[in-house]
Amino acid sequence: MKRALMAMFFVGYAGTIAAGNDIGTVAIYSDGKVEKLIEKGTGWEVWEDQRKRLYRRSIHPVVPVLSYQKYPDRTQGYSHTLKFGSPETLIPFGKDDAAEFEMNRQSSKSGNSIRHWRCTYQGEGRFKLKKKKYKTNKYNCARSVFWKEVIAKVRETHDIEYAPELGLVVERKVRGRSGKTKRVELEALLTPERATAKRISRIVYKLRKQK
């Protein structure tokens, strides 16, 4: 049932963007995280990080991680299933500049919970990766819970910058309830041919040295 629901969710807009990255592509982020694309399907991709944890992600940047699996026990982690709403109607996949949706989160640690999201399109931007600039789409997303099912309380906000040409979120700023903000940027994107262990190690070393 969950797979069928997610398939219906993605099939409407999966063909509206570029084919994306090839299997074996490696993304390196400003926090030192390294991820390798190992699988892709209709509307989703699976990335494996340096600790062999798996992240199944929607091709739409505002949708939370579809599933996360720890290593070596793949039964540990969490998954998200769309309960209602249409995040795919947001620009550039649709024509709307705002969307609300709910995801059912099932965690091996904390059980089930419902997460309410409201995302708005914030316009276009530019992101520089190495010497090239990419056109981006900007979003602001807020996750809320409802007190007595009436009053919405924001638990976290995400400022997302997405580059359609790369098919990736190139910058994300997350602000939690405490007001603390975490910012992560894409630092390098290596094709399968260029993603050697030596090159990856050199880039990560430089990032750590800059801190």
mmCIF file with all atom_site columns, C-alpha atoms in Angstrom:
data_model
loop_
_atom_site.group_PDB
_atom_site.id
_atom_site.type_symbol
_atom_site.label_atom_id
_atom_site.label_alt_id
_atom_site.label_comp_id
_atom_site.label_asym_id
_atom_site.label_entity_id
_atom_site.label_seq_id
_atom_site.pdbx_PDB_ins_code
_atom_site.Cartn_x
_atom_site.Cartn_y
_atom_site.Cartn_z
_atom_site.occupancy
_atom_site.B_iso_or_equiv
_atom_site.pdbx_formal_charge
_atom_site.auth_seq_id
_atom_site.auth_comp_id
_atom_site.auth_asym_id
_atom_site.auth_atom_id
_atom_site.pdbx_PDB_model_num
ATOM 1   C CA . MET A 1 1   ? 0.000  0.000  0.000   1.00 0.00 ? 1   MET A CA 1
ATOM 2   C CA . LYS A 1 2   ? 2.784  2.439  0.898   1.00 0.00 ? 2   LYS A CA 1
ATOM 3   C CA . ARG A 1 3   ? 4.665  1.703  -2.312  1.00 0.00 ? 3   ARG A CA 1
ATOM 4   C CA . ALA A 1 4   ? 1.508  2.202  -4.377  1.00 0.00 ? 4   ALA A CA 1
ATOM 5   C CA . LEU A 1 5   ? 0.783  5.524  -2.688  1.00 0.00 ? 5   LEU A CA 1
ATOM 6   C CA . MET A 1 6   ? 4.287  6.826  -3.268  1.00 0.00 ? 6   MET A CA 1
ATOM 7   C CA . ALA A 1 7   ? 4.235  5.645  -6.887  1.00 0.00 ? 7   ALA A CA 1
ATOM 8   C CA . MET A 1 8   ? 1.041  7.620  -7.551  1.00 0.00 ? 8   MET A CA 1
ATOM 9   C CA . PHE A 1 9   ? 2.581  10.597 -5.779  1.00 0.00 ? 9   PHE A CA 1
ATOM 10  C CA . PHE A 1 10  ? 5.645  10.700 -8.015  1.00 0.00 ? 10  PHE A CA 1
ATOM 11  C CA . VAL A 1 11  ? 4.433  9.534  -11.395 1.00 0.00 ? 11  VAL A CA 1
ATOM 12  C CA . GLY A 1 12  ? 2.765  12.862 -12.152 1.00 0.00 ? 12  GLY A CA 1
ATOM 13  C CA . TYR A 1 13  ? 5.942  14.881 -12.241 1.00 0.00 ? 13  TYR A CA 1
ATOM 14  C CA . ALA A 1 14  ? 8.831  12.446 -12.533 1.00 0.00 ? 14  ALA A CA 1
ATOM 15  C CA . GLY A 1 15  ? 9.218  13.201 -16.208 1.00 0.00 ? 15  GLY A CA 1
ATOM 16  C CA . THR A 1 16  ? 9.216  16.985 -15.851 1.00 0.00 ? 16  THR A CA 1
ATOM 17  C CA . ILE A 1 17  ? 12.893 17.325 -14.889 1.00 0.00 ? 17  ILE A CA 1
ATOM 18  C CA . ALA A 1 18  ? 16.225 16.240 -16.306 1.00 0.00 ? 18  ALA A CA 1
ATOM 19  C CA . ALA A 1 19  ? 17.347 12.625 -16.070 1.00 0.00 ? 19  ALA A CA 1
ATOM 20  C CA . GLY A 1 20  ? 19.616 13.576 -13.175 1.00 0.00 ? 20  GLY A CA 1
ATOM 21  C CA . ASN A 1 21  ? 22.914 12.108 -12.064 1.00 0.00 ? 21  ASN A CA 1
ATOM 22  C CA . ASP A 1 22  ? 24.377 8.762  -13.078 1.00 0.00 ? 22  ASP A CA 1
ATOM 23  C CA . ILE A 1 23  ? 24.736 5.839  -10.708 1.00 0.00 ? 23  ILE A CA 1
ATOM 24  C CA . GLY A 1 24  ? 28.110 6.200  -8.997  1.00 0.00 ? 24  GLY A CA 1
ATOM 25  C CA . THR A 1 25  ? 27.999 9.997  -8.803  1.00 0.00 ? 25  THR A CA 1
ATOM 26  C CA . VAL A 1 26  ? 29.463 11.328 -5.538  1.00 0.00 ? 26  VAL A CA 1
ATOM 27  C CA . ALA A 1 27  ? 28.297 14.473 -3.706  1.00 0.00 ? 27  ALA A CA 1
ATOM 28  C CA . ILE A 1 28  ? 30.451 16.094 -1.022  1.00 0.00 ? 28  ILE A CA 1
ATOM 29  C CA . TYR A 1 29  ? 28.997 18.608 1.438   1.00 0.00 ? 29  TYR A CA 1
ATOM 30  C CA . SER A 1 30  ? 30.395 21.403 3.589   1.00 0.00 ? 30  SER A CA 1
ATOM 31  C CA . ASP A 1 31  ? 29.933 19.378 6.798   1.00 0.00 ? 31  ASP A CA 1
ATOM 32  C CA . GLY A 1 32  ? 32.275 16.711 5.421   1.00 0.00 ? 32  GLY A CA 1
ATOM 33  C CA . LYS A 1 33  ? 29.535 14.257 4.490   1.00 0.00 ? 33  LYS A CA 1
ATOM 34  C CA . VAL A 1 34  ? 30.143 12.160 1.372   1.00 0.00 ? 34  VAL A CA 1
ATOM 35  C CA . GLU A 1 35  ? 27.276 10.464 -0.447  1.00 0.00 ? 35  GLU A CA 1
ATOM 36  C CA . LYS A 1 36  ? 27.271 8.137  -3.447  1.00 0.00 ? 36  LYS A CA 1
ATOM 37  C CA . LEU A 1 37  ? 24.266 7.559  -5.718  1.00 0.00 ? 37  LEU A CA 1
ATOM 38  C CA . ILE A 1 38  ? 23.654 3.807  -5.789  1.00 0.00 ? 38  ILE A CA 1
ATOM 39  C CA . GLU A 1 39  ? 20.077 3.429  -7.057  1.00 0.00 ? 39  GLU A CA 1
ATOM 40  C CA . LYS A 1 40  ? 17.355 5.461  -8.748  1.00 0.00 ? 40  LYS A CA 1
ATOM 41  C CA . GLY A 1 41  ? 13.764 4.932  -9.808  1.00 0.00 ? 41  GLY A CA 1
ATOM 42  C CA . THR A 1 42  ? 10.603 6.819  -10.722 1.00 0.00 ? 42  THR A CA 1
ATOM 43  C CA . GLY A 1 43  ? 10.749 9.956  -8.620  1.00 0.00 ? 43  GLY A CA 1
ATOM 44  C CA . TRP A 1 44  ? 13.379 8.794  -6.115  1.00 0.00 ? 44  TRP A CA 1
ATOM 45  C CA . GLU A 1 45  ? 17.084 8.141  -5.603  1.00 0.00 ? 45  GLU A CA 1
ATOM 46  C CA . VAL A 1 46  ? 19.071 6.195  -3.008  1.00 0.00 ? 46  VAL A CA 1
ATOM 47  C CA . TRP A 1 47  ? 22.316 7.697  -1.694  1.00 0.00 ? 47  TRP A CA 1
ATOM 48  C CA . GLU A 1 48  ? 24.823 5.904  0.554   1.00 0.00 ? 48  GLU A CA 1
ATOM 49  C CA . ASP A 1 49  ? 27.089 7.907  2.851   1.00 0.00 ? 49  ASP A CA 1
ATOM 50  C CA . GLN A 1 50  ? 30.626 7.112  4.050   1.00 0.00 ? 50  GLN A CA 1
ATOM 51  C CA . ARG A 1 51  ? 29.199 5.228  7.029   1.00 0.00 ? 51  ARG A CA 1
ATOM 52  C CA . LYS A 1 52  ? 27.107 3.055  4.676   1.00 0.00 ? 52  LYS A CA 1
ATOM 53  C CA . ARG A 1 53  ? 23.815 4.579  5.839   1.00 0.00 ? 53  ARG A CA 1
ATOM 54  C CA . LEU A 1 54  ? 21.125 4.680  3.139   1.00 0.00 ? 54  LEU A CA 1
ATOM 55  C CA . TYR A 1 55  ? 18.898 7.660  2.269   1.00 0.00 ? 55  TYR A CA 1
ATOM 56  C CA . ARG A 1 56  ? 16.025 7.236  -0.157  1.00 0.00 ? 56  ARG A CA 1
ATOM 57  C CA . ARG A 1 57  ? 15.072 10.725 -1.349  1.00 0.00 ? 57  ARG A CA 1
ATOM 58  C CA . SER A 1 58  ? 12.323 12.197 -3.458  1.00 0.00 ? 58  SER A CA 1
ATOM 59  C CA . ILE A 1 59  ? 13.370 14.118 -6.555  1.00 0.00 ? 59  ILE A CA 1
ATOM 60  C CA . HIS A 1 60  ? 11.277 16.992 -5.168  1.00 0.00 ? 60  HIS A CA 1
ATOM 61  C CA . PRO A 1 61  ? 13.476 19.034 -2.790  1.00 0.00 ? 61  PRO A CA 1
ATOM 62  C CA . VAL A 1 62  ? 10.770 19.915 -0.246  1.00 0.00 ? 62  VAL A CA 1
ATOM 63  C CA . VAL A 1 63  ? 9.764  16.313 0.498   1.00 0.00 ? 63  VAL A CA 1
ATOM 64  C CA . PRO A 1 64  ? 11.468 14.861 3.627   1.00 0.00 ? 64  PRO A CA 1
ATOM 65  C CA . VAL A 1 65  ? 13.777 11.849 3.298   1.00 0.00 ? 65  VAL A CA 1
ATOM 66  C CA . LEU A 1 66  ? 11.538 8.950  2.219   1.00 0.00 ? 66  LEU A CA 1
ATOM 67  C CA . SER A 1 67  ? 13.521 6.411  4.216   1.00 0.00 ? 67  SER A CA 1
ATOM 68  C CA . TYR A 1 68  ? 16.712 6.195  6.239   1.00 0.00 ? 68  TYR A CA 1
ATOM 69  C CA . GLN A 1 69  ? 18.418 2.900  7.077   1.00 0.00 ? 69  GLN A CA 1
ATOM 70  C CA . LYS A 1 70  ? 21.277 2.489  9.502   1.00 0.00 ? 70  LYS A CA 1
ATOM 71  C CA . TYR A 1 71  ? 24.239 0.160  9.052   1.00 0.00 ? 71  TYR A CA 1
ATOM 72  C CA . PRO A 1 72  ? 24.737 -2.731 9.647   1.00 0.00 ? 72  PRO A CA 1
ATOM 73  C CA . ASP A 1 73  ? 21.160 -3.250 10.886  1.00 0.00 ? 73  ASP A CA 1
ATOM 74  C CA . ARG A 1 74  ? 18.967 -2.053 8.000   1.00 0.00 ? 74  ARG A CA 1
ATOM 75  C CA . THR A 1 75  ? 15.807 -2.557 10.080  1.00 0.00 ? 75  THR A CA 1
ATOM 76  C CA . GLN A 1 76  ? 16.812 0.469  12.166  1.00 0.00 ? 76  GLN A CA 1
ATOM 77  C CA . GLY A 1 77  ? 15.837 3.902  10.848  1.00 0.00 ? 77  GLY A CA 1
ATOM 78  C CA . TYR A 1 78  ? 12.655 5.591  9.682   1.00 0.00 ? 78  TYR A CA 1
ATOM 79  C CA . SER A 1 79  ? 10.401 6.123  6.680   1.00 0.00 ? 79  SER A CA 1
ATOM 80  C CA . HIS A 1 80  ? 7.942  8.777  5.491   1.00 0.00 ? 80  HIS A CA 1
ATOM 81  C CA . THR A 1 81  ? 4.709  8.175  3.609   1.00 0.00 ? 81  THR A CA 1
ATOM 82  C CA . LEU A 1 82  ? 2.550  10.915 2.141   1.00 0.00 ? 82  LEU A CA 1
ATOM 83  C CA . LYS A 1 83  ? -0.729 11.100 4.054   1.00 0.00 ? 83  LYS A CA 1
ATOM 84  C CA . PHE A 1 84  ? -2.339 13.972 2.176   1.00 0.00 ? 84  PHE A CA 1
ATOM 85  C CA . GLY A 1 85  ? -1.442 17.067 0.182   1.00 0.00 ? 85  GLY A CA 1
ATOM 86  C CA . SER A 1 86  ? 0.383  17.714 -3.077  1.00 0.00 ? 86  SER A CA 1
ATOM 87  C CA . PRO A 1 87  ? 3.957  18.995 -2.705  1.00 0.00 ? 87  PRO A CA 1
ATOM 88  C CA . GLU A 1 88  ? 4.525  18.181 -6.378  1.00 0.00 ? 88  GLU A CA 1
ATOM 89  C CA . THR A 1 89  ? 2.359  21.165 -7.361  1.00 0.00 ? 89  THR A CA 1
ATOM 90  C CA . LEU A 1 90  ? 5.129  23.543 -6.261  1.00 0.00 ? 90  LEU A CA 1
ATOM 91  C CA . ILE A 1 91  ? 7.312  25.272 -8.843  1.00 0.00 ? 91  ILE A CA 1
ATOM 92  C CA . PRO A 1 92  ? 9.203  23.990 -10.877 1.00 0.00 ? 92  PRO A CA 1
ATOM 93  C CA . PHE A 1 93  ? 7.223  20.724 -10.970 1.00 0.00 ? 93  PHE A CA 1
ATOM 94  C CA . GLY A 1 94  ? 3.855  22.495 -10.925 1.00 0.00 ? 94  GLY A CA 1
ATOM 95  C CA . LYS A 1 95  ? 2.553  26.060 -10.937 1.00 0.00 ? 95  LYS A CA 1
ATOM 96  C CA . ASP A 1 96  ? 1.805  26.722 -7.262  1.00 0.00 ? 96  ASP A CA 1
ATOM 97  C CA . ASP A 1 97  ? 3.931  28.925 -5.020  1.00 0.00 ? 97  ASP A CA 1
ATOM 98  C CA . ALA A 1 98  ? 2.655  27.314 -1.792  1.00 0.00 ? 98  ALA A CA 1
ATOM 99  C CA . ALA A 1 99  ? 1.640  23.827 -0.683  1.00 0.00 ? 99  ALA A CA 1
ATOM 100 C CA . GLU A 1 100 ? 0.664  22.040 2.519   1.00 0.00 ? 100 GLU A CA 1
ATOM 101 C CA . PHE A 1 101 ? 1.025  18.317 3.087   1.00 0.00 ? 101 PHE A CA 1
ATOM 102 C CA . GLU A 1 102 ? 1.304  15.730 5.843   1.00 0.00 ? 102 GLU A CA 1
ATOM 103 C CA . MET A 1 103 ? 3.718  12.849 6.103   1.00 0.00 ? 103 MET A CA 1
ATOM 104 C CA . ASN A 1 104 ? 3.342  9.781  8.279   1.00 0.00 ? 104 ASN A CA 1
ATOM 105 C CA . ARG A 1 105 ? 6.700  9.060  9.915   1.00 0.00 ? 105 ARG A CA 1
ATOM 106 C CA . GLN A 1 106 ? 7.372  5.505  11.067  1.00 0.00 ? 106 GLN A CA 1
ATOM 107 C CA . SER A 1 107 ? 10.487 5.157  13.207  1.00 0.00 ? 107 SER A CA 1
ATOM 108 C CA . SER A 1 108 ? 12.067 1.986  14.530  1.00 0.00 ? 108 SER A CA 1
ATOM 109 C CA . LYS A 1 109 ? 12.889 3.938  17.684  1.00 0.00 ? 109 LYS A CA 1
ATOM 110 C CA . SER A 1 110 ? 9.869  6.174  18.386  1.00 0.00 ? 110 SER A CA 1
ATOM 111 C CA . GLY A 1 111 ? 7.001  4.612  16.431  1.00 0.00 ? 111 GLY A CA 1
ATOM 112 C CA . ASN A 1 112 ? 4.492  6.532  14.296  1.00 0.00 ? 112 ASN A CA 1
ATOM 113 C CA . SER A 1 113 ? 3.925  10.277 14.157  1.00 0.00 ? 113 SER A CA 1
ATOM 114 C CA . ILE A 1 114 ? 2.278  12.759 11.787  1.00 0.00 ? 114 ILE A CA 1
ATOM 115 C CA . ARG A 1 115 ? 4.266  15.725 10.494  1.00 0.00 ? 115 ARG A CA 1
ATOM 116 C CA . HIS A 1 116 ? 2.563  18.734 8.951   1.00 0.00 ? 116 HIS A CA 1
ATOM 117 C CA . TRP A 1 117 ? 4.528  20.774 6.425   1.00 0.00 ? 117 TRP A CA 1
ATOM 118 C CA . ARG A 1 118 ? 3.857  24.099 4.707   1.00 0.00 ? 118 ARG A CA 1
ATOM 119 C CA . CYS A 1 119 ? 6.262  25.089 1.939   1.00 0.00 ? 119 CYS A CA 1
ATOM 120 C CA . THR A 1 120 ? 6.409  28.282 -0.116  1.00 0.00 ? 120 THR A CA 1
ATOM 121 C CA . TYR A 1 121 ? 8.345  29.078 -3.264  1.00 0.00 ? 121 TYR A CA 1
ATOM 122 C CA . GLN A 1 122 ? 10.703 31.993 -2.655  1.00 0.00 ? 122 GLN A CA 1
ATOM 123 C CA . GLY A 1 123 ? 11.864 32.714 -6.208  1.00 0.00 ? 123 GLY A CA 1
ATOM 124 C CA . GLU A 1 124 ? 15.004 32.064 -8.211  1.00 0.00 ? 124 GLU A CA 1
ATOM 125 C CA . GLY A 1 125 ? 18.631 32.346 -7.196  1.00 0.00 ? 125 GLY A CA 1
ATOM 126 C CA . ARG A 1 126 ? 22.158 31.429 -8.254  1.00 0.00 ? 126 ARG A CA 1
ATOM 127 C CA . PHE A 1 127 ? 24.614 28.975 -6.737  1.00 0.00 ? 127 PHE A CA 1
ATOM 128 C CA . LYS A 1 128 ? 28.304 28.805 -7.586  1.00 0.00 ? 128 LYS A CA 1
ATOM 129 C CA . LEU A 1 129 ? 29.926 25.385 -7.630  1.00 0.00 ? 129 LEU A CA 1
ATOM 130 C CA . LYS A 1 130 ? 33.610 25.626 -8.453  1.00 0.00 ? 130 LYS A CA 1
ATOM 131 C CA . LYS A 1 131 ? 33.704 28.071 -11.375 1.00 0.00 ? 131 LYS A CA 1
ATOM 132 C CA . LYS A 1 132 ? 30.191 27.502 -12.707 1.00 0.00 ? 132 LYS A CA 1
ATOM 133 C CA . LYS A 1 133 ? 26.974 29.195 -11.634 1.00 0.00 ? 133 LYS A CA 1
ATOM 134 C CA . TYR A 1 134 ? 23.670 27.311 -11.558 1.00 0.00 ? 134 TYR A CA 1
ATOM 135 C CA . LYS A 1 135 ? 20.130 28.636 -11.570 1.00 0.00 ? 135 LYS A CA 1
ATOM 136 C CA . THR A 1 136 ? 18.268 27.645 -8.401  1.00 0.00 ? 136 THR A CA 1
ATOM 137 C CA . ASN A 1 137 ? 14.768 27.527 -6.980  1.00 0.00 ? 137 ASN A CA 1
ATOM 138 C CA . LYS A 1 138 ? 14.363 28.673 -3.371  1.00 0.00 ? 138 LYS A CA 1
ATOM 139 C CA . TYR A 1 139 ? 11.844 27.361 -0.831  1.00 0.00 ? 139 TYR A CA 1
ATOM 140 C CA . ASN A 1 140 ? 10.940 27.908 2.781   1.00 0.00 ? 140 ASN A CA 1
ATOM 141 C CA . CYS A 1 141 ? 9.360  24.987 4.614   1.00 0.00 ? 141 CYS A CA 1
ATOM 142 C CA . ALA A 1 142 ? 7.955  24.891 8.157   1.00 0.00 ? 142 ALA A CA 1
ATOM 143 C CA . ARG A 1 143 ? 7.095  21.743 10.103  1.00 0.00 ? 143 ARG A CA 1
ATOM 144 C CA . SER A 1 144 ? 4.352  22.245 12.662  1.00 0.00 ? 144 SER A CA 1
ATOM 145 C CA . VAL A 1 145 ? 2.399  20.377 15.291  1.00 0.00 ? 145 VAL A CA 1
ATOM 146 C CA . PHE A 1 146 ? -1.104 21.327 16.361  1.00 0.00 ? 146 PHE A CA 1
ATOM 147 C CA . TRP A 1 147 ? -1.944 22.082 19.979  1.00 0.00 ? 147 TRP A CA 1
ATOM 148 C CA . LYS A 1 148 ? -5.487 20.878 20.722  1.00 0.00 ? 148 LYS A CA 1
ATOM 149 C CA . GLU A 1 149 ? -5.775 20.392 16.923  1.00 0.00 ? 149 GLU A CA 1
ATOM 150 C CA . VAL A 1 150 ? -6.237 24.146 16.479  1.00 0.00 ? 150 VAL A CA 1
ATOM 151 C CA . ILE A 1 151 ? -3.075 26.154 17.124  1.00 0.00 ? 151 ILE A CA 1
ATOM 152 C CA . ALA A 1 152 ? -0.053 25.386 14.934  1.00 0.00 ? 152 ALA A CA 1
ATOM 153 C CA . LYS A 1 153 ? 3.353  25.449 16.629  1.00 0.00 ? 153 LYS A CA 1
ATOM 154 C CA . VAL A 1 154 ? 6.396  25.520 14.371  1.00 0.00 ? 154 VAL A CA 1
ATOM 155 C CA . ARG A 1 155 ? 9.008  22.913 15.313  1.00 0.00 ? 155 ARG A CA 1
ATOM 156 C CA . GLU A 1 156 ? 11.566 23.584 12.606  1.00 0.00 ? 156 GLU A CA 1
ATOM 157 C CA . THR A 1 157 ? 12.060 25.575 9.409   1.00 0.00 ? 157 THR A CA 1
ATOM 158 C CA . HIS A 1 158 ? 14.098 24.742 6.326   1.00 0.00 ? 158 HIS A CA 1
ATOM 159 C CA . ASP A 1 159 ? 15.430 27.237 3.787   1.00 0.00 ? 159 ASP A CA 1
ATOM 160 C CA . ILE A 1 160 ? 16.150 25.163 0.718   1.00 0.00 ? 160 ILE A CA 1
ATOM 161 C CA . GLU A 1 161 ? 18.009 26.076 -2.457  1.00 0.00 ? 161 GLU A CA 1
ATOM 162 C CA . TYR A 1 162 ? 17.632 23.546 -5.269  1.00 0.00 ? 162 TYR A CA 1
ATOM 163 C CA . ALA A 1 163 ? 19.491 23.422 -8.601  1.00 0.00 ? 163 ALA A CA 1
ATOM 164 C CA . PRO A 1 164 ? 17.323 21.723 -11.264 1.00 0.00 ? 164 PRO A CA 1
ATOM 165 C CA . GLU A 1 165 ? 20.308 21.247 -13.574 1.00 0.00 ? 165 GLU A CA 1
ATOM 166 C CA . LEU A 1 166 ? 22.119 19.257 -10.889 1.00 0.00 ? 166 LEU A CA 1
ATOM 167 C CA . GLY A 1 167 ? 18.983 17.618 -9.516  1.00 0.00 ? 167 GLY A CA 1
ATOM 168 C CA . LEU A 1 168 ? 20.189 18.334 -5.978  1.00 0.00 ? 168 LEU A CA 1
ATOM 169 C CA . VAL A 1 169 ? 19.615 20.585 -2.998  1.00 0.00 ? 169 VAL A CA 1
ATOM 170 C CA . VAL A 1 170 ? 22.744 22.748 -3.063  1.00 0.00 ? 170 VAL A CA 1
ATOM 171 C CA . GLU A 1 171 ? 22.099 24.589 0.200   1.00 0.00 ? 171 GLU A CA 1
ATOM 172 C CA . ARG A 1 172 ? 19.918 23.918 3.229   1.00 0.00 ? 172 ARG A CA 1
ATOM 173 C CA . LYS A 1 173 ? 19.514 25.964 6.407   1.00 0.00 ? 173 LYS A CA 1
ATOM 174 C CA . VAL A 1 174 ? 17.637 24.274 9.246   1.00 0.00 ? 174 VAL A CA 1
ATOM 175 C CA . ARG A 1 175 ? 16.428 26.206 12.284  1.00 0.00 ? 175 ARG A CA 1
ATOM 176 C CA . GLY A 1 176 ? 15.138 24.229 15.248  1.00 0.00 ? 176 GLY A CA 1
ATOM 177 C CA . ARG A 1 177 ? 12.920 25.185 18.182  1.00 0.00 ? 177 ARG A CA 1
ATOM 178 C CA . SER A 1 178 ? 15.884 26.530 20.126  1.00 0.00 ? 178 SER A CA 1
ATOM 179 C CA . GLY A 1 179 ? 16.721 28.956 17.332  1.00 0.00 ? 179 GLY A CA 1
ATOM 180 C CA . LYS A 1 180 ? 19.972 27.194 16.498  1.00 0.00 ? 180 LYS A CA 1
ATOM 181 C CA . THR A 1 181 ? 20.669 27.114 12.764  1.00 0.00 ? 181 THR A CA 1
ATOM 182 C CA . LYS A 1 182 ? 22.607 24.531 10.782  1.00 0.00 ? 182 LYS A CA 1
ATOM 183 C CA . ARG A 1 183 ? 23.718 25.350 7.235   1.00 0.00 ? 183 ARG A CA 1
ATOM 184 C CA . VAL A 1 184 ? 25.040 22.810 4.738   1.00 0.00 ? 184 VAL A CA 1
ATOM 185 C CA . GLU A 1 185 ? 26.194 23.471 1.155   1.00 0.00 ? 185 GLU A CA 1
ATOM 186 C CA . LEU A 1 186 ? 27.168 21.253 -1.741  1.00 0.00 ? 186 LEU A CA 1
ATOM 187 C CA . GLU A 1 187 ? 30.960 21.568 -2.121  1.00 0.00 ? 187 GLU A CA 1
ATOM 188 C CA . ALA A 1 188 ? 31.679 19.109 -4.923  1.00 0.00 ? 188 ALA A CA 1
ATOM 189 C CA . LEU A 1 189 ? 29.838 16.852 -7.347  1.00 0.00 ? 189 LEU A CA 1
ATOM 190 C CA . LEU A 1 190 ? 31.953 14.138 -8.970  1.00 0.00 ? 190 LEU A CA 1
ATOM 191 C CA . THR A 1 191 ? 30.947 11.998 -11.941 1.00 0.00 ? 191 THR A CA 1
ATOM 192 C CA . PRO A 1 192 ? 31.503 8.229  -11.530 1.00 0.00 ? 192 PRO A CA 1
ATOM 193 C CA . GLU A 1 193 ? 34.697 8.491  -13.591 1.00 0.00 ? 193 GLU A CA 1
ATOM 194 C CA . ARG A 1 194 ? 36.152 11.231 -11.367 1.00 0.00 ? 194 ARG A CA 1
ATOM 195 C CA . ALA A 1 195 ? 34.963 9.842  -8.027  1.00 0.00 ? 195 ALA A CA 1
ATOM 196 C CA . THR A 1 196 ? 38.213 8.180  -7.016  1.00 0.00 ? 196 THR A CA 1
ATOM 197 C CA . ALA A 1 197 ? 39.083 7.540  -3.382  1.00 0.00 ? 197 ALA A CA 1
ATOM 198 C CA . LYS A 1 198 ? 42.124 9.797  -3.676  1.00 0.00 ? 198 LYS A CA 1
ATOM 199 C CA . ARG A 1 199 ? 40.166 12.754 -5.075  1.00 0.00 ? 199 ARG A CA 1
ATOM 200 C CA . ILE A 1 200 ? 37.373 12.374 -2.498  1.00 0.00 ? 200 ILE A CA 1
ATOM 201 C CA . SER A 1 201 ? 39.867 12.197 0.383   1.00 0.00 ? 201 SER A CA 1
ATOM 202 C CA . ARG A 1 202 ? 41.659 15.305 -0.862  1.00 0.00 ? 202 ARG A CA 1
ATOM 203 C CA . ILE A 1 203 ? 38.439 17.339 -1.003  1.00 0.00 ? 203 ILE A CA 1
ATOM 204 C CA . VAL A 1 204 ? 37.287 16.198 2.452   1.00 0.00 ? 204 VAL A CA 1
ATOM 205 C CA . TYR A 1 205 ? 40.724 16.948 3.904   1.00 0.00 ? 205 TYR A CA 1
ATOM 206 C CA . LYS A 1 206 ? 40.583 20.518 2.562   1.00 0.00 ? 206 LYS A CA 1
ATOM 207 C CA . LEU A 1 207 ? 37.110 21.023 4.032   1.00 0.00 ? 207 LEU A CA 1
ATOM 208 C CA . ARG A 1 208 ? 38.213 19.850 7.470   1.00 0.00 ? 208 ARG A CA 1
ATOM 209 C CA . LYS A 1 209 ? 41.297 22.021 7.298   1.00 0.00 ? 209 LYS A CA 1
ATOM 210 C CA . GLN A 1 210 ? 39.170 25.107 6.610   1.00 0.00 ? 210 GLN A CA 1
ATOM 211 C CA . LYS A 1 211 ? 37.186 24.662 9.827   1.00 0.00 ? 211 LYS A CA 1
#
